[in-house]
PDB file of C-alpha atoms in Angstrom:
ATOM      1  CA  UNK A   1      13.411 -19.083  -3.282  1.00  0.00           C
ATOM      2  CA  UNK A   2      10.128 -17.799  -1.177  1.00  0.00           C
ATOM      3  CA  UNK A   3       7.485 -19.955  -2.601  1.00  0.00           C
ATOM      4  CA  UNK A   4       9.304 -22.935  -1.999  1.00  0.00           C
ATOM      5  CA  UNK A   5       9.847 -22.323   2.006  1.00  0.00           C
ATOM      6  CA  UNK A   6       6.640 -20.823   1.739  1.00  0.00           C
ATOM      7  CA  UNK A   7       5.186 -24.441   0.883  1.00  0.00           C
ATOM      8  CA  UNK A   8       7.517 -26.519   3.024  1.00  0.00           C
ATOM      9  CA  UNK A   9       6.518 -24.431   5.592  1.00  0.00           C
ATOM     10  CA  UNK A  10       2.403 -24.787   4.858  1.00  0.00           C
ATOM     11  CA  UNK A  11       3.320 -28.555   4.216  1.00  0.00           C
ATOM     12  CA  UNK A  12       4.752 -28.787   7.569  1.00  0.00           C
ATOM     13  CA  UNK A  13       2.315 -27.332   9.254  1.00  0.00           C
ATOM     14  CA  UNK A  14      -0.549 -29.546   7.338  1.00  0.00           C
ATOM     15  CA  UNK A  15       1.667 -32.517   8.896  1.00  0.00           C
ATOM     16  CA  UNK A  16       2.142 -31.448  12.156  1.00  0.00           C
ATOM     17  CA  UNK A  17      -1.628 -30.545  12.924  1.00  0.00           C
ATOM     18  CA  UNK A  18      -4.547 -32.625  13.971  1.00  0.00           C
ATOM     19  CA  UNK A  19      -6.614 -30.738  11.639  1.00  0.00           C
ATOM     20  CA  UNK A  20      -7.522 -32.241   8.265  1.00  0.00           C
ATOM     21  CA  UNK A  21      -7.376 -29.476   5.445  1.00  0.00           C
ATOM     22  CA  UNK A  22      -8.292 -29.281   2.074  1.00  0.00           C
ATOM     23  CA  UNK A  23      -6.071 -28.130  -0.824  1.00  0.00           C
ATOM     24  CA  UNK A  24      -8.107 -25.258  -0.903  1.00  0.00           C
ATOM     25  CA  UNK A  25      -7.127 -24.434   2.426  1.00  0.00           C
ATOM     26  CA  UNK A  26      -3.710 -24.845   1.703  1.00  0.00           C
ATOM     27  CA  UNK A  27      -3.228 -22.957  -0.937  1.00  0.00           C
ATOM     28  CA  UNK A  28      -4.602 -20.177   0.516  1.00  0.00           C
ATOM     29  CA  UNK A  29      -2.375 -20.340   3.277  1.00  0.00           C
ATOM     30  CA  UNK A  30       0.269 -20.625   1.371  1.00  0.00           C
ATOM     31  CA  UNK A  31      -0.437 -17.679  -1.035  1.00  0.00           C
ATOM     32  CA  UNK A  32      -1.032 -15.550   2.514  1.00  0.00           C
ATOM     33  CA  UNK A  33       2.311 -16.483   3.529  1.00  0.00           C
ATOM     34  CA  UNK A  34       3.882 -15.686   0.392  1.00  0.00           C
ATOM     35  CA  UNK A  35       2.381 -12.623   0.513  1.00  0.00           C
ATOM     36  CA  UNK A  36       3.304 -11.667   3.400  1.00  0.00           C
ATOM     37  CA  UNK A  37       7.052 -12.352   2.648  1.00  0.00           C
ATOM     38  CA  UNK A  38       7.226 -10.579  -0.386  1.00  0.00           C
ATOM     39  CA  UNK A  39       5.474  -7.655   0.924  1.00  0.00           C
ATOM     40  CA  UNK A  40       8.087  -7.938   4.193  1.00  0.00           C
ATOM     41  CA  UNK A  41      11.205  -7.787   2.501  1.00  0.00           C
ATOM     42  CA  UNK A  42      10.126  -5.356  -0.392  1.00  0.00           C
ATOM     43  CA  UNK A  43       9.239  -2.797   3.001  1.00  0.00           C
ATOM     44  CA  UNK A  44      12.624  -4.060   4.788  1.00  0.00           C
ATOM     45  CA  UNK A  45      14.645  -3.542   1.436  1.00  0.00           C
ATOM     46  CA  UNK A  46      12.885  -0.029   0.977  1.00  0.00           C
ATOM     47  CA  UNK A  47      13.508   0.957   4.157  1.00  0.00           C
ATOM     48  CA  UNK A  48      16.875   0.025   4.411  1.00  0.00           C
ATOM     49  CA  UNK A  49      17.572   1.527   0.887  1.00  0.00           C
ATOM     50  CA  UNK A  50      16.672   4.993   2.259  1.00  0.00           C
ATOM     51  CA  UNK A  51      18.108   4.736   5.559  1.00  0.00           C
ATOM     52  CA  UNK A  52      21.341   4.443   4.008  1.00  0.00           C
ATOM     53  CA  UNK A  53      20.942   8.482   2.103  1.00  0.00           C
ATOM     54  CA  UNK A  54      19.432   9.705   5.236  1.00  0.00           C
ATOM     55  CA  UNK A  55      16.113   9.636   4.692  1.00  0.00           C
ATOM     56  CA  UNK A  56      14.655   7.012   7.883  1.00  0.00           C
ATOM     57  CA  UNK A  57      11.551   9.009   9.427  1.00  0.00           C
ATOM     58  CA  UNK A  58      10.229   9.526   5.422  1.00  0.00           C
ATOM     59  CA  UNK A  59      10.143   6.290   4.409  1.00  0.00           C
ATOM     60  CA  UNK A  60       8.871   5.171   7.130  1.00  0.00           C
ATOM     61  CA  UNK A  61       5.761   7.494   7.364  1.00  0.00           C
ATOM     62  CA  UNK A  62       5.308   6.523   3.581  1.00  0.00           C
ATOM     63  CA  UNK A  63       5.418   2.599   4.436  1.00  0.00           C
ATOM     64  CA  UNK A  64       3.023   3.641   7.020  1.00  0.00           C
ATOM     65  CA  UNK A  65       0.766   5.219   5.185  1.00  0.00           C
ATOM     66  CA  UNK A  66       1.171   3.467   2.119  1.00  0.00           C
ATOM     67  CA  UNK A  67       0.400  -0.459   5.031  1.00  0.00           C
ATOM     68  CA  UNK A  68      -2.674   1.060   5.936  1.00  0.00           C
ATOM     69  CA  UNK A  69      -4.661   2.126   2.775  1.00  0.00           C
ATOM     70  CA  UNK A  70      -2.812   0.711  -0.170  1.00  0.00           C
ATOM     71  CA  UNK A  71      -4.324  -3.298   0.830  1.00  0.00           C
ATOM     72  CA  UNK A  72      -8.035  -2.052   1.382  1.00  0.00           C
ATOM     73  CA  UNK A  73      -8.530   0.788  -1.903  1.00  0.00           C
ATOM     74  CA  UNK A  74      -6.352  -1.681  -3.942  1.00  0.00           C
ATOM     75  CA  UNK A  75      -4.336   0.342  -7.248  1.00  0.00           C
ATOM     76  CA  UNK A  76      -1.473  -0.438  -8.999  1.00  0.00           C
ATOM     77  CA  UNK A  77      -0.303  -4.004  -9.565  1.00  0.00           C
ATOM     78  CA  UNK A  78       2.981  -5.346 -11.030  1.00  0.00           C
ATOM     79  CA  UNK A  79       2.841  -8.311 -12.588  1.00  0.00           C
ATOM     80  CA  UNK A  80       6.976  -9.807 -10.851  1.00  0.00           C
ATOM     81  CA  UNK A  81       7.977  -9.195  -7.398  1.00  0.00           C
ATOM     82  CA  UNK A  82      11.092  -6.940  -8.724  1.00  0.00           C
ATOM     83  CA  UNK A  83       9.113  -4.605 -11.166  1.00  0.00           C
ATOM     84  CA  UNK A  84       6.757  -3.985  -7.961  1.00  0.00           C
ATOM     85  CA  UNK A  85       9.711  -3.219  -5.633  1.00  0.00           C
ATOM     86  CA  UNK A  86      11.204  -0.977  -8.626  1.00  0.00           C
ATOM     87  CA  UNK A  87       7.911   0.676  -8.977  1.00  0.00           C
ATOM     88  CA  UNK A  88       7.848   1.588  -4.765  1.00  0.00           C
ATOM     89  CA  UNK A  89      10.934   2.346  -5.312  1.00  0.00           C
ATOM     90  CA  UNK A  90      10.319   4.692  -7.446  1.00  0.00           C
ATOM     91  CA  UNK A  91       7.228   6.272  -6.289  1.00  0.00           C
ATOM     92  CA  UNK A  92       8.698   6.628  -2.786  1.00  0.00           C
ATOM     93  CA  UNK A  93      11.967   8.618  -4.293  1.00  0.00           C
ATOM     94  CA  UNK A  94       9.208  10.900  -5.893  1.00  0.00           C
ATOM     95  CA  UNK A  95       7.219  10.945  -3.087  1.00  0.00           C
ATOM     96  CA  UNK A  96      10.169  12.712  -1.232  1.00  0.00           C
ATOM     97  CA  UNK A  97      11.329  14.820  -4.096  1.00  0.00           C
ATOM     98  CA  UNK A  98       7.672  16.318  -3.857  1.00  0.00           C
ATOM     99  CA  UNK A  99       8.005  16.983  -0.650  1.00  0.00           C
ATOM    100  CA  UNK A 100      11.288  18.628  -0.087  1.00  0.00           C
ATOM    101  CA  UNK A 101      10.872  20.752  -3.676  1.00  0.00           C
ATOM    102  CA  UNK A 102       7.093  21.964  -3.497  1.00  0.00           C
ATOM    103  CA  UNK A 103       5.985  23.888  -0.973  1.00  0.00           C
ATOM    104  CA  UNK A 104       2.292  24.577  -0.778  1.00  0.00           C
ATOM    105  CA  UNK A 105      -0.305  26.440   1.019  1.00  0.00           C
ATOM    106  CA  UNK A 106      -2.729  25.820   3.309  1.00  0.00           C
ATOM    107  CA  UNK A 107      -5.609  25.651   0.912  1.00  0.00           C
ATOM    108  CA  UNK A 108      -3.754  23.830  -1.788  1.00  0.00           C
ATOM    109  CA  UNK A 109      -2.718  21.225   1.097  1.00  0.00           C
ATOM    110  CA  UNK A 110      -6.538  20.577   2.020  1.00  0.00           C
ATOM    111  CA  UNK A 111      -7.435  20.604  -2.187  1.00  0.00           C
ATOM    112  CA  UNK A 112      -5.032  17.900  -2.502  1.00  0.00           C
ATOM    113  CA  UNK A 113      -6.229  15.937   0.192  1.00  0.00           C
ATOM    114  CA  UNK A 114      -9.767  16.042  -0.701  1.00  0.00           C
ATOM    115  CA  UNK A 115      -9.745  15.201  -3.801  1.00  0.00           C
ATOM    116  CA  UNK A 116      -8.276  12.476  -2.846  1.00  0.00           C
ATOM    117  CA  UNK A 117     -10.548  11.250  -0.647  1.00  0.00           C
ATOM    118  CA  UNK A 118     -12.958  11.964  -3.123  1.00  0.00           C
ATOM    119  CA  UNK A 119     -10.798  10.016  -5.440  1.00  0.00           C
ATOM    120  CA  UNK A 120     -10.987   6.826  -3.612  1.00  0.00           C
ATOM    121  CA  UNK A 121     -14.309   7.411  -2.577  1.00  0.00           C
ATOM    122  CA  UNK A 122     -15.121   7.132  -6.366  1.00  0.00           C
ATOM    123  CA  UNK A 123     -12.836   3.905  -6.928  1.00  0.00           C
ATOM    124  CA  UNK A 124     -12.059   2.278  -4.066  1.00  0.00           C
ATOM    125  CA  UNK A 125     -11.506  -0.839  -3.750  1.00  0.00           C
ATOM    126  CA  UNK A 126      -9.358  -1.667  -7.026  1.00  0.00           C
ATOM    127  CA  UNK A 127      -9.865  -5.052  -7.453  1.00  0.00           C
ATOM    128  CA  UNK A 128      -6.975  -6.887  -8.730  1.00  0.00           C
ATOM    129  CA  UNK A 129      -7.394  -9.373 -11.453  1.00  0.00           C
ATOM    130  CA  UNK A 130      -4.684 -11.283 -10.265  1.00  0.00           C
ATOM    131  CA  UNK A 131      -6.490 -11.877  -6.932  1.00  0.00           C
ATOM    132  CA  UNK A 132     -10.031 -11.436  -6.900  1.00  0.00           C
ATOM    133  CA  UNK A 133     -12.662 -10.319  -3.938  1.00  0.00           C
ATOM    134  CA  UNK A 134     -15.571 -11.475  -4.658  1.00  0.00           C
ATOM    135  CA  UNK A 135     -17.753 -11.381  -2.092  1.00  0.00           C
ATOM    136  CA  UNK A 136     -19.702  -7.957  -1.672  1.00  0.00           C
ATOM    137  CA  UNK A 137     -19.318  -7.922   1.883  1.00  0.00           C
ATOM    138  CA  UNK A 138     -15.557  -8.219   1.788  1.00  0.00           C
ATOM    139  CA  UNK A 139     -15.399  -5.457  -0.899  1.00  0.00           C
ATOM    140  CA  UNK A 140     -17.658  -2.731   1.118  1.00  0.00           C
ATOM    141  CA  UNK A 141     -15.803  -3.209   3.955  1.00  0.00           C
ATOM    142  CA  UNK A 142     -12.481  -2.819   2.606  1.00  0.00           C
ATOM    143  CA  UNK A 143     -13.570   0.224   1.197  1.00  0.00           C
ATOM    144  CA  UNK A 144     -14.766   1.891   4.129  1.00  0.00           C
ATOM    145  CA  UNK A 145     -11.305   1.074   5.760  1.00  0.00           C
ATOM    146  CA  UNK A 146      -9.705   2.496   3.052  1.00  0.00           C
ATOM    147  CA  UNK A 147     -11.683   5.462   2.959  1.00  0.00           C
ATOM    148  CA  UNK A 148     -11.392   5.866   7.292  1.00  0.00           C
ATOM    149  CA  UNK A 149      -7.739   5.222   7.141  1.00  0.00           C
ATOM    150  CA  UNK A 150      -6.738   8.144   4.215  1.00  0.00           C
ATOM    151  CA  UNK A 151      -9.747  10.676   6.162  1.00  0.00           C
ATOM    152  CA  UNK A 152      -7.938  10.090   9.156  1.00  0.00           C
ATOM    153  CA  UNK A 153      -4.194  10.203   7.683  1.00  0.00           C
ATOM    154  CA  UNK A 154      -5.571  13.061   5.527  1.00  0.00           C
ATOM    155  CA  UNK A 155      -6.710  14.998   8.502  1.00  0.00           C
ATOM    156  CA  UNK A 156      -3.459  14.361   9.891  1.00  0.00           C
ATOM    157  CA  UNK A 157      -1.684  16.395   7.284  1.00  0.00           C
ATOM    158  CA  UNK A 158      -4.541  19.404   7.433  1.00  0.00           C
ATOM    159  CA  UNK A 159      -3.326  19.462  11.371  1.00  0.00           C
ATOM    160  CA  UNK A 160      -0.425  19.270  11.747  1.00  0.00           C
ATOM    161  CA  UNK A 161       0.571  21.841   8.277  1.00  0.00           C
ATOM    162  CA  UNK A 162       1.990  24.546  10.741  1.00  0.00           C
ATOM    163  CA  UNK A 163       3.803  22.504  12.683  1.00  0.00           C
ATOM    164  CA  UNK A 164       5.383  19.996  10.937  1.00  0.00           C
ATOM    165  CA  UNK A 165       7.153  19.591   7.630  1.00  0.00           C
ATOM    166  CA  UNK A 166       6.164  15.644   7.446  1.00  0.00           C
ATOM    167  CA  UNK A 167       2.811  17.214   6.014  1.00  0.00           C
ATOM    168  CA  UNK A 168       4.325  17.019   2.478  1.00  0.00           C
ATOM    169  CA  UNK A 169       5.343  13.521   2.506  1.00  0.00           C
ATOM    170  CA  UNK A 170       1.437  12.452   3.817  1.00  0.00           C
ATOM    171  CA  UNK A 171       0.120  14.683   1.029  1.00  0.00           C
ATOM    172  CA  UNK A 172       2.514  13.118  -1.635  1.00  0.00           C
ATOM    173  CA  UNK A 173       1.579   9.968  -0.872  1.00  0.00           C
ATOM    174  CA  UNK A 174      -2.295  10.215  -0.303  1.00  0.00           C
ATOM    175  CA  UNK A 175      -2.288  11.718  -3.992  1.00  0.00           C
ATOM    176  CA  UNK A 176      -0.557   9.174  -5.436  1.00  0.00           C
ATOM    177  CA  UNK A 177      -2.171   6.487  -4.054  1.00  0.00           C
ATOM    178  CA  UNK A 178      -5.301   8.251  -5.380  1.00  0.00           C
ATOM    179  CA  UNK A 179      -3.482   8.050  -8.843  1.00  0.00           C
ATOM    180  CA  UNK A 180      -2.708   4.407  -8.701  1.00  0.00           C
ATOM    181  CA  UNK A 181      -6.095   3.747  -9.020  1.00  0.00           C
ATOM    182  CA  UNK A 182      -6.822   5.293 -12.209  1.00  0.00           C
ATOM    183  CA  UNK A 183      -4.206   2.956 -13.626  1.00  0.00           C
ATOM    184  CA  UNK A 184      -5.937   0.613 -15.535  1.00  0.00           C
ATOM    185  CA  UNK A 185      -6.492   0.479 -19.293  1.00  0.00           C
ATOM    186  CA  UNK A 186      -9.755  -0.849 -20.693  1.00  0.00           C
ATOM    187  CA  UNK A 187      -9.027  -3.660 -22.986  1.00  0.00           C
TER     188      UNK A 187
END
């Protein structure tokens, strides 16, 4: 349904503008719109589900971190949107359970943040084989953006250690994003 709606929107844009788009440009626009719509539906659904259980702030923090880091570093990808949604729900549930059940010392928090940043620095970006990025300048830009964002967020976790309980959500989310980069099996 989302793909059909996206195709209709892109076709109406192509017909209504004076610019002539070739088939590659139309396909790129359609792909971008489909991706944005699927991700928006997934994000809104996740926020609604966890808000029903009283975890509105927590899921918002996790979603902000994931949206500001994951598109730039890559990581785990599912084949279907349903599998992706279920994996996202399980990941967020795991992060919240860890943040509620596990307390860690300041030094442990710093070590987990620095190890996560090191892993991301060493691996990023993980290229999705279904939508590969081939231009080296885009790959380098994504890597730098992902590293910058995760470093800033990691520093927020370290600085807020004594002031907010949300530092654990930040730390576990960053660690999960770093771990997701190592899921690929070599054929």
